[in-house]
XYZ file of C-alpha atoms in Angstrom:
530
model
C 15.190 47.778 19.000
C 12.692 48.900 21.187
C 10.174 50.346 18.751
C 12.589 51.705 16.296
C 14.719 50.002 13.926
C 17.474 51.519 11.551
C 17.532 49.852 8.274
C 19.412 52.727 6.651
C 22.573 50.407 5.897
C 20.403 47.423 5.194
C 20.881 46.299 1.550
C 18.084 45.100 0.549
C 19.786 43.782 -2.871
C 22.367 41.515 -1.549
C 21.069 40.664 1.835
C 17.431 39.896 0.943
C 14.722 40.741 3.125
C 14.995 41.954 6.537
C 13.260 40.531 9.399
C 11.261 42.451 11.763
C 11.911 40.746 14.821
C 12.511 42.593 18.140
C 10.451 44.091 20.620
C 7.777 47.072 18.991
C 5.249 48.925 20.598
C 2.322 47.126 22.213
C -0.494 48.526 23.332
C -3.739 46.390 24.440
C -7.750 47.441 24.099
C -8.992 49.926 22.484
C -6.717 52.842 21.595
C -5.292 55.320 19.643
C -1.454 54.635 18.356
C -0.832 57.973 17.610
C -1.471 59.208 21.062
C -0.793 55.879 23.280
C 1.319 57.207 26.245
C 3.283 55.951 28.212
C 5.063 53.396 25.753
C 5.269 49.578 26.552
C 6.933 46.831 24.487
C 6.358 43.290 23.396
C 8.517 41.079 21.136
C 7.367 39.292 17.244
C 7.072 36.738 16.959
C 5.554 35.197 20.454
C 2.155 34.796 21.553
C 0.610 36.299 23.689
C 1.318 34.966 27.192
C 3.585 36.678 30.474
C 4.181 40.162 30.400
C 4.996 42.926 28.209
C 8.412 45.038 29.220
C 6.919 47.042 31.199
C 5.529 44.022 33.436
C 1.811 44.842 31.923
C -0.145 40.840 31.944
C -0.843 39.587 28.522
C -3.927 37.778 27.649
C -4.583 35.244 25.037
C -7.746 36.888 23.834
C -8.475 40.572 23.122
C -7.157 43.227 20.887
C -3.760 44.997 20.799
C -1.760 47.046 18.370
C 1.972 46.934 17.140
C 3.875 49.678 16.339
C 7.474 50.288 14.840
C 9.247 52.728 12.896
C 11.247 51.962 10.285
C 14.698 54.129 8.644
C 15.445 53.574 5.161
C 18.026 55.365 3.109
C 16.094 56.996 0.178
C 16.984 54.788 -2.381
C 15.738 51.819 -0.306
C 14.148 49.327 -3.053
C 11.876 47.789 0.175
C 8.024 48.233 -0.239
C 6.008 45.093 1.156
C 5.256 43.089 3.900
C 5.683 39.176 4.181
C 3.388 38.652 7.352
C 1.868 35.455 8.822
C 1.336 33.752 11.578
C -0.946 36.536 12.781
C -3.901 34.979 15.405
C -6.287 36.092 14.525
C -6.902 38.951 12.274
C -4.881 41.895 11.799
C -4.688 45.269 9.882
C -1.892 46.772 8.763
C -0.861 50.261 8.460
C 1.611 51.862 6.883
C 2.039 56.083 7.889
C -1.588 56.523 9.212
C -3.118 54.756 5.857
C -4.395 50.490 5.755
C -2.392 48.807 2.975
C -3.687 45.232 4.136
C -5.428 43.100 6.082
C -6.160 39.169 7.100
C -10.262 39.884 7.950
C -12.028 42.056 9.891
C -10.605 42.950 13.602
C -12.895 42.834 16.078
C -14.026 43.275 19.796
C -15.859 39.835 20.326
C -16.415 36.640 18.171
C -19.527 38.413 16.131
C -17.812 41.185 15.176
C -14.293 39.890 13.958
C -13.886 37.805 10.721
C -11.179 36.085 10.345
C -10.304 35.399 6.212
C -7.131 35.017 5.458
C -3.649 33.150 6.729
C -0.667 35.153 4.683
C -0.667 38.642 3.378
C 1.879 40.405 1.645
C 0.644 44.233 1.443
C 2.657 46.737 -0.366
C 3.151 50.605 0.195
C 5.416 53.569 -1.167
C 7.808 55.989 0.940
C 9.320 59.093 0.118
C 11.247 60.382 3.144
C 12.691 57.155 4.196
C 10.854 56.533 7.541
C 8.372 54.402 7.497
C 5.601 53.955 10.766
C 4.167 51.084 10.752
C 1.350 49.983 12.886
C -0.134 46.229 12.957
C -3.835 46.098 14.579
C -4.498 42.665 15.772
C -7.441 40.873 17.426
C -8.095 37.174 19.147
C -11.589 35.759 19.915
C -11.322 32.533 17.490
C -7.991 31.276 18.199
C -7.078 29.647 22.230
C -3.533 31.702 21.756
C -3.350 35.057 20.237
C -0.164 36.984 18.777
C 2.435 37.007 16.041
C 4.334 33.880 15.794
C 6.193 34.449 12.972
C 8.437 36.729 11.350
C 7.713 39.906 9.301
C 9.504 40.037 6.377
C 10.186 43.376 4.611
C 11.816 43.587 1.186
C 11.170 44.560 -2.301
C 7.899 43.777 -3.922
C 9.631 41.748 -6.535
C 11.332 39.510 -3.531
C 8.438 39.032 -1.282
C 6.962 37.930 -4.818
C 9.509 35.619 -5.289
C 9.393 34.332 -1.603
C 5.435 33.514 -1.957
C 6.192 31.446 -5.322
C 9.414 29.764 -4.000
C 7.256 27.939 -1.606
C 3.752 27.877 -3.583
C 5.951 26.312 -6.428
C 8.175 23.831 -3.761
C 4.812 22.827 -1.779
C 3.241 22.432 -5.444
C 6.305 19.740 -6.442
C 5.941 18.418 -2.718
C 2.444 17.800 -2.853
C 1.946 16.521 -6.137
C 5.135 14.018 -5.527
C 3.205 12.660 -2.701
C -0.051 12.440 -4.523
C 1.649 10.352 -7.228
C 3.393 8.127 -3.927
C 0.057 7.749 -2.295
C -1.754 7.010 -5.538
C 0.994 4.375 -6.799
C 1.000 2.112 -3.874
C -2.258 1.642 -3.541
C -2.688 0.802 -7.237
C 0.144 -1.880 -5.675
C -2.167 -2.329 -3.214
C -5.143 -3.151 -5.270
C -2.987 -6.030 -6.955
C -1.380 -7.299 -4.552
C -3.806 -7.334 -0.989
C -1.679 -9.466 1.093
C 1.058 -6.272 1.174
C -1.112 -4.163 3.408
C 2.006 -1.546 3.648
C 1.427 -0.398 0.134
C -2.166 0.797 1.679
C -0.873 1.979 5.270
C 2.450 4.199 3.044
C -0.329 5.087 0.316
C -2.227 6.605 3.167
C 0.678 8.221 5.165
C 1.211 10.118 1.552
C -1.618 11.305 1.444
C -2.311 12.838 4.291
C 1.036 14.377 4.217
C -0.272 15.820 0.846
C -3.197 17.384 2.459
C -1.387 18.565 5.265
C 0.898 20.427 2.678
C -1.605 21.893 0.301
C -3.151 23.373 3.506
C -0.137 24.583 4.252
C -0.544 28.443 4.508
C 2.653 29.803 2.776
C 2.618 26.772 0.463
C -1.162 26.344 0.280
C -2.172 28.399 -2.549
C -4.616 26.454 -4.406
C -6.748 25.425 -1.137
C -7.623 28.917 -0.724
C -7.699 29.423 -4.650
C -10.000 26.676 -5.637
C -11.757 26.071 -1.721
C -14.136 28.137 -0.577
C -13.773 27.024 3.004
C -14.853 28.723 6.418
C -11.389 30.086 8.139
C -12.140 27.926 11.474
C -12.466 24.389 8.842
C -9.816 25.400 7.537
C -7.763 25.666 10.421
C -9.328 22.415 11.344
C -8.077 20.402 8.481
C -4.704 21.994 8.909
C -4.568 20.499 11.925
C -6.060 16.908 11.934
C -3.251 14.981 9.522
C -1.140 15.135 12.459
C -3.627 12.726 14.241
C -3.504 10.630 11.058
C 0.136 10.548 10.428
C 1.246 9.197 13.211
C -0.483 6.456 13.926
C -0.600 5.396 9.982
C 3.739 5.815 10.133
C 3.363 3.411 13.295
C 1.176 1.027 11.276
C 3.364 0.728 8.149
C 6.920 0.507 9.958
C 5.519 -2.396 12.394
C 4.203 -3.805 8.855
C 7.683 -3.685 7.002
C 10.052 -4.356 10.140
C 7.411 -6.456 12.895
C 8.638 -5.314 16.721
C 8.055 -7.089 19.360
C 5.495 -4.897 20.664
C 4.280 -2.896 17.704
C 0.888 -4.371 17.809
C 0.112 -2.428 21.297
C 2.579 0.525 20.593
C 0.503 0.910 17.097
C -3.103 0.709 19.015
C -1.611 2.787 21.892
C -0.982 5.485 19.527
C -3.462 4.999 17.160
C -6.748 5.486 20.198
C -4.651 9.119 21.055
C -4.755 10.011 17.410
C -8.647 9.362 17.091
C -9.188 11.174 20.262
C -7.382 14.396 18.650
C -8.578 14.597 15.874
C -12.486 14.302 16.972
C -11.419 16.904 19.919
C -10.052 19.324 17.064
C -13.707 18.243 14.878
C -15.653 19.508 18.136
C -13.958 22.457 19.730
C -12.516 25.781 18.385
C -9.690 26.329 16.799
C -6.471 25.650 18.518
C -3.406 25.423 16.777
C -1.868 26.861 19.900
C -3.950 25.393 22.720
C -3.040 22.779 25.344
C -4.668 19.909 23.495
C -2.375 20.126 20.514
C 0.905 21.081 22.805
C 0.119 17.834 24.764
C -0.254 15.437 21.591
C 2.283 17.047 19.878
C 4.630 16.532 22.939
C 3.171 12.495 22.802
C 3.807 12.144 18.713
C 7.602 12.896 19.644
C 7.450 10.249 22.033
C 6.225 8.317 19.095
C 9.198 9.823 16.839
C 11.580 8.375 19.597
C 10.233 5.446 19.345
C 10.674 4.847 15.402
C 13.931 6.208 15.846
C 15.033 3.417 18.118
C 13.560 0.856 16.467
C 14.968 2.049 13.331
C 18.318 1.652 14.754
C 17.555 -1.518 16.686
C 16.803 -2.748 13.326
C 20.170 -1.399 11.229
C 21.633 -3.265 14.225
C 20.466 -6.351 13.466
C 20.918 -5.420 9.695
C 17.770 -6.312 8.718
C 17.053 -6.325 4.980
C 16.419 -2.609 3.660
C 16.812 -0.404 7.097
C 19.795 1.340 5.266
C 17.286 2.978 3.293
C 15.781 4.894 5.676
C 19.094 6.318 7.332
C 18.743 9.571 5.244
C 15.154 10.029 6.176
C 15.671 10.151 10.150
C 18.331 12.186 9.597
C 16.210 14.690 7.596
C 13.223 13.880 9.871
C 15.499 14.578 13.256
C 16.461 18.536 11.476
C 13.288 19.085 10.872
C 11.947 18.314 14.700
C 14.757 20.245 15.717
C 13.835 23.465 13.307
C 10.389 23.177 14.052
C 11.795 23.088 18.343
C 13.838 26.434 17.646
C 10.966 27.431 15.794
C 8.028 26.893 18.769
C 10.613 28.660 20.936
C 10.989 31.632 18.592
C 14.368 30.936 18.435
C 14.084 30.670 14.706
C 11.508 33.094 13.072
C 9.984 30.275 10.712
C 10.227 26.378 10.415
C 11.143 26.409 6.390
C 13.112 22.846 6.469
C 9.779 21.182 8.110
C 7.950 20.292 4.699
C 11.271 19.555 3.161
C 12.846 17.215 6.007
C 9.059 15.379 6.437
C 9.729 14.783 2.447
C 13.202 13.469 2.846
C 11.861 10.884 5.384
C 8.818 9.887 3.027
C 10.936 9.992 -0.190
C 13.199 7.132 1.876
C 10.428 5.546 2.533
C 9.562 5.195 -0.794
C 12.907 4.120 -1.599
C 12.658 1.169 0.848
C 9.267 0.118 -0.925
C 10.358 0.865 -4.388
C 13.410 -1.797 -3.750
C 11.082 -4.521 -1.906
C 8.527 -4.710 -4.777
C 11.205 -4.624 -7.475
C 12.703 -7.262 -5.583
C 8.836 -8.954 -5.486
C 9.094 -8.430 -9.260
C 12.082 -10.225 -9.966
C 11.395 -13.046 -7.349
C 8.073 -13.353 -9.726
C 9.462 -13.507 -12.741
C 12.360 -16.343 -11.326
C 9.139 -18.486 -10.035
C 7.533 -17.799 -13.214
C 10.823 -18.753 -15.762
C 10.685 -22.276 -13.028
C 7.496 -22.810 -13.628
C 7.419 -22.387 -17.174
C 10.446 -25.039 -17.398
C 8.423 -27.248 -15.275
C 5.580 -27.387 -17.847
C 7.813 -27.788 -20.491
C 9.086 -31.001 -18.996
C 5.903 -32.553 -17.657
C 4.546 -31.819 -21.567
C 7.080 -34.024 -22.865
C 7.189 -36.436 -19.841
C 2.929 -37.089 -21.365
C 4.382 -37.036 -24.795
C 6.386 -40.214 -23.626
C 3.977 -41.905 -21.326
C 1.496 -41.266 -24.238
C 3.791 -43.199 -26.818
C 4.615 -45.832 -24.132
C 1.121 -46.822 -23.765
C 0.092 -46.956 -27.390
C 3.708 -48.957 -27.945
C 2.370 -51.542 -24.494
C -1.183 -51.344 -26.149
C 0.337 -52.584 -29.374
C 1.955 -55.319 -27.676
C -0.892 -56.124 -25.624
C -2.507 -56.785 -28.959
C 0.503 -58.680 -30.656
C 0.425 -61.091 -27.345
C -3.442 -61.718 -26.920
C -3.115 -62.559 -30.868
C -0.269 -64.824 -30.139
C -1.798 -66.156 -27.666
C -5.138 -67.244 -29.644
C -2.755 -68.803 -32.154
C -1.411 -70.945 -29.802
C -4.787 -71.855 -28.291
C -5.924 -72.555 -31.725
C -3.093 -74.925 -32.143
C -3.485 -76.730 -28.683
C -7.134 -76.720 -29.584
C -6.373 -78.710 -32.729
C -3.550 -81.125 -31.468
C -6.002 -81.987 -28.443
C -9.104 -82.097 -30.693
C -8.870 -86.123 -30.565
C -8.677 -86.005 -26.943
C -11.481 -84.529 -23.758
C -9.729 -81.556 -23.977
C -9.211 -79.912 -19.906
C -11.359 -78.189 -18.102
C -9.015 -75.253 -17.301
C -7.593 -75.191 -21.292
C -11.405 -74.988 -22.221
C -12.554 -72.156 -20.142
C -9.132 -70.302 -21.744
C -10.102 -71.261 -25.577
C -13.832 -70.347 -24.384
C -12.827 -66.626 -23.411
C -10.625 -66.149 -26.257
C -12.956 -67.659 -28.672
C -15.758 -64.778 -26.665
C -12.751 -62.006 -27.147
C -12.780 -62.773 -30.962
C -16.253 -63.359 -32.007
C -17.323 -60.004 -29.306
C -14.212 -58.059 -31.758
C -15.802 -59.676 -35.335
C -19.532 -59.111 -34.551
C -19.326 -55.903 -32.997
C -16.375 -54.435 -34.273
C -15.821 -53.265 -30.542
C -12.839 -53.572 -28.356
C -12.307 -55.913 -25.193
C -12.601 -52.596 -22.636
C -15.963 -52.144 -24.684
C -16.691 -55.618 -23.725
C -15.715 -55.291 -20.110
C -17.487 -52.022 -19.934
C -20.530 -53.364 -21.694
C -21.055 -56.757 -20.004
C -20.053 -55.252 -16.709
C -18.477 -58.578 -15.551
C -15.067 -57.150 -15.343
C -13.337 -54.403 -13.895
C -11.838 -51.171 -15.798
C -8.823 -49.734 -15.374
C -7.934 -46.245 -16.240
C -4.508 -44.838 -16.467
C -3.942 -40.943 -16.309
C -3.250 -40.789 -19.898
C -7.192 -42.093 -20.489
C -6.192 -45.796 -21.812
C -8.631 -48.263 -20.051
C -7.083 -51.365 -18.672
C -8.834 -54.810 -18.582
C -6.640 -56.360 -15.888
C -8.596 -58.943 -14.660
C -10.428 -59.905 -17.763
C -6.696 -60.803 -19.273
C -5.826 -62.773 -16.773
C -8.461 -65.227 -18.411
C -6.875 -65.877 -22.026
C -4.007 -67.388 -20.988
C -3.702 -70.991 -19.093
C -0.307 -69.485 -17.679
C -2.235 -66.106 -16.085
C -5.122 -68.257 -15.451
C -6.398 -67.914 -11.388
C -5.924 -71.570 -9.887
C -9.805 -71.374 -9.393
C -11.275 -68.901 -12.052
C -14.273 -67.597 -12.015
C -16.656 -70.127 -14.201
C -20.048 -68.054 -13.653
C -18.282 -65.197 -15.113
C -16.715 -67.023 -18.171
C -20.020 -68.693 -19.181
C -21.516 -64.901 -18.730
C -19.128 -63.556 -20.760
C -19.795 -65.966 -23.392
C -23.566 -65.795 -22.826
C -23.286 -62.059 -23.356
C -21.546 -62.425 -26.546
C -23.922 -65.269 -28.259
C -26.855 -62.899 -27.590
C -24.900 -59.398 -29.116
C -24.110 -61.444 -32.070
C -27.246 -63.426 -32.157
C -27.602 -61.979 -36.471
C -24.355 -64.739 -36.876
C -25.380 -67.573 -36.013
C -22.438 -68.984 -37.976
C -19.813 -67.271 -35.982
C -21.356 -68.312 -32.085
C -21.544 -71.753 -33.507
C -18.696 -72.913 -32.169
C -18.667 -70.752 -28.943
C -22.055 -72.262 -28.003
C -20.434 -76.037 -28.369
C -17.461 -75.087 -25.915
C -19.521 -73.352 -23.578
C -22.240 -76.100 -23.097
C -19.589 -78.406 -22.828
C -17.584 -76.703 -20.292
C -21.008 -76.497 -18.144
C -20.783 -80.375 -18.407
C -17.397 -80.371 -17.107
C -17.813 -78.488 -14.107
């Protein structure tokens, strides 16, 4: 268009906003628009490198001034500016008079003031040209120029424009607050699934990265009172984050074979960029951030083929992701046409970076609902498995009180028939091994009458014999029954510990006499025996 452009049959109604792009008037230093002679040319958006049409050098830092005039048909609707992308400051004027500006434009570092990324200044016509001139300046910035399009429309569509995005990087931002926020609460419950806290992470510095955002961005600037170069700064740095943290989290959910290095690999550039854009200048232009951008594709190819390597080998919840890579691949390939200024903005960027997270998301969402279910099977088992080993005690509990019972029936049967050997041999020397029987049982029952104890207190108490205790509690005498029966009887029992048992129970019943009576006859006669 060569400094002029004819917008006469432009309408503005249907078509939307027009885009400025094309070479306008371009003259460097110090001047005067009005009487710059001869006329050279340079294009918007680019920065400002190579030469200008008329083969004049262009510098990264300095101070230049665009110029371009405008036809409208007078009933033209069009009245304001969309402009961004301006490094570093500009003013804008519109027929000789300022109707906006991004700072203050200067001729070093002390004198220019950078404040503001996105204007949207507004102006009225009456003869339907409009000249408009664009004063720009570079001293903070390592490139200078315009790198993005100048939109011209109506005041009520440039308003429309701002809030479409304020309003879609609002929804963006806030969705992947509310990602970052839940899986770490996941995280906090569950440690062992260190994903949750790399993914939580990735979110949100994604989420900073978009609230930043200078078309998107409102609030930061709202609410933030932040210096423009920190600003700039933090625009910049969750690029050295993301990466690394994406790295992290895929080798988490789908190990590689060498993820461990590629993720430390990655991980040392990231840290390096991101205290290099702490120390120096701003640079979202400079070498520095070309290079490591140029390395976090390398990084992109690499997710991308181990993404597929992986829906090769069809592991468990790849599919998932499908939709994001294709969303993330677009957006690398808007944001390419965009660095080229091919395309005059990268809108699908935020949008195609959300895709990819969202399927992220979807990926975890399915794993711990699978984690949930998995949970609740274990925890249905396990609750059956109680059930079971409850009544399993219920039995052995019955069982033992039914064997204790019977223990009891047959230690009493066995007494009676004792009593009854005792009395048919009564005549005769009774036997030494029938006497030592009658002399425990005769201990068992006089221990049971005096005392009113049992014969585990009597084991326990005399601590002659050994105790036995089953898991259900009930204490087993073992040994000690052995002893009160001449079939059970050892073929050489132990006499010390039969004339201590009875010795033990003569002196705890020592207050009935009557009742050890008997018990001291057999015992002194069994001494005489042996």
């Amino acid at each position: 268009m060569s400094g002029c452009l004819d917008l006469s049959e432009w309408n503005f109604e249907k078509q939307g906003p027009a885009a400025l792009d094309g070479e306008w008037e371009f003259i460097t230093g110090e001047s005067d628009y009005k009487n710059a002679s001869p006329k050279d040319f340079f294009s918007i958006p680019s920065l400002w490198k190579g030469e200008t049409t008329q083969g004049s050098p262009v510098h990264s830092k300095g101070k230049a001034l665009y110029r371009l005039k405008l036809k409208l048909s007078p009933e033209s609707i069009a009245d304001s500016f969309y402009i961004s992308g301006v490094l570093s400051v500009c003013n804008v004027l519109v027929n000789g008079k300022q109707v906006g500006s991004s700072g203050t434009v200067g001729s070093d570092v002390q004198s220019e003031k950078p404040e503001k990324h996105l204007i949207t200044p507004s102006f009225a016509h009456d003869n339907g040209i409009v000249d408009i001139a664009i004063e720009v300046s570079n001293f903070h910035n390592k490139e200078g120029g315009i790198n993005s399009s100048i939109l011209f429309g109506s005041h009520e569509q440039i308003e429309d424009l701002i809030n479409y995005r304020r309003i879609s990087g609002a929804i963006i931002g806030g969705a992947l607050l509310i990602m970052g926020i839940f899986h770490l609460v996941i995280f906090s419950m569950r440690r062992a699934s260190r994903e949750n806290l790399y993914f939580g992470g990735f979110c949100f510095v994604w989420c900073i990265a978009t609230i930043f955002n200078p078309p998107s961005g409102f609030l930061a600037e709202e609410i933030l009172s932040l210096d423009w170069s920190w600003y700039i700064k933090i625009c910049l740095l969750p690029t050295g984050l993301a990466i690394p943290l994406l790295l992290v989290f895929y080798n988490s959910i789908f190990p590689q074979k060498y993820g461990k290095q590629i993720c430390w690999l990655y991980s040392s550039i990231g840290g390096i960029y991101c205290v290099y854009t702490l120390i120096t200048p701003p640079g979202a232009y400079s070498a520095a951030a070309f290079a490591y951008f140029l390395i976090t594709r390398t990084a992109y190819i690499y997710l991308i083929a181990s993404f597929l390597n992986d829906l090769r080998r069809k592991r468990k919840g790849a599919i998932y992701l499908a939709p994001g890579y294709l969303a993330l691949f677009l957006a690398e390939f808007d944001e390419i046409l965009f660095d080229l200024n091919i395309f005059g903005s990268a809108d699908f960027t935020p949008y195609g970076t959300f895709i990819f997270i969202l399927s992220y998301s979807l990926l975890m969402s399915a794993r711990f609902a699978e984690t949930l279910s998995r949970y609740e099977l274990v925890s249905e088992e396990l609750e059956v498995h109680k059930k079971k080993e409850q009544n399993h005690k219920m039995v052995q509990q019955h069982l033992s009180r039914k064997l204790d019972s019977l223990e009891k029936e047959t230690i009493a049967v066995n007494r009676e028939l004792t009593n009854v050997l005792a009395r048919k041999t009564e005549e005769k020397k009774p036997d030494k091994r029938d006497l030592a029987v009658r002399l425990m049982n005769e201990s068992l029952e006089c221990w049971e009458k005096c005392t009113g104890k049992s014969k585990a207190d009597l084991a326990s108490e005399s601590g002659i014999w050994n105790i036995y205790f089953e898991k259900d509690g009930y204490a087993r005498t073992q040994t000690l029954d052995r002893y009160l029966s001449i079939e059970t009887l050892p073929e050489r029992p132990r006499l010390k510990n039969i004339y201590a048992t009875a010795e033990f129970v003569i002196s705890n019943c020592s207050q009935k006499a009557e009742s050890t009576a008997q018990l001291e006859k057999n015992l002194n006669q069994l001494k005489k025996m042996s």
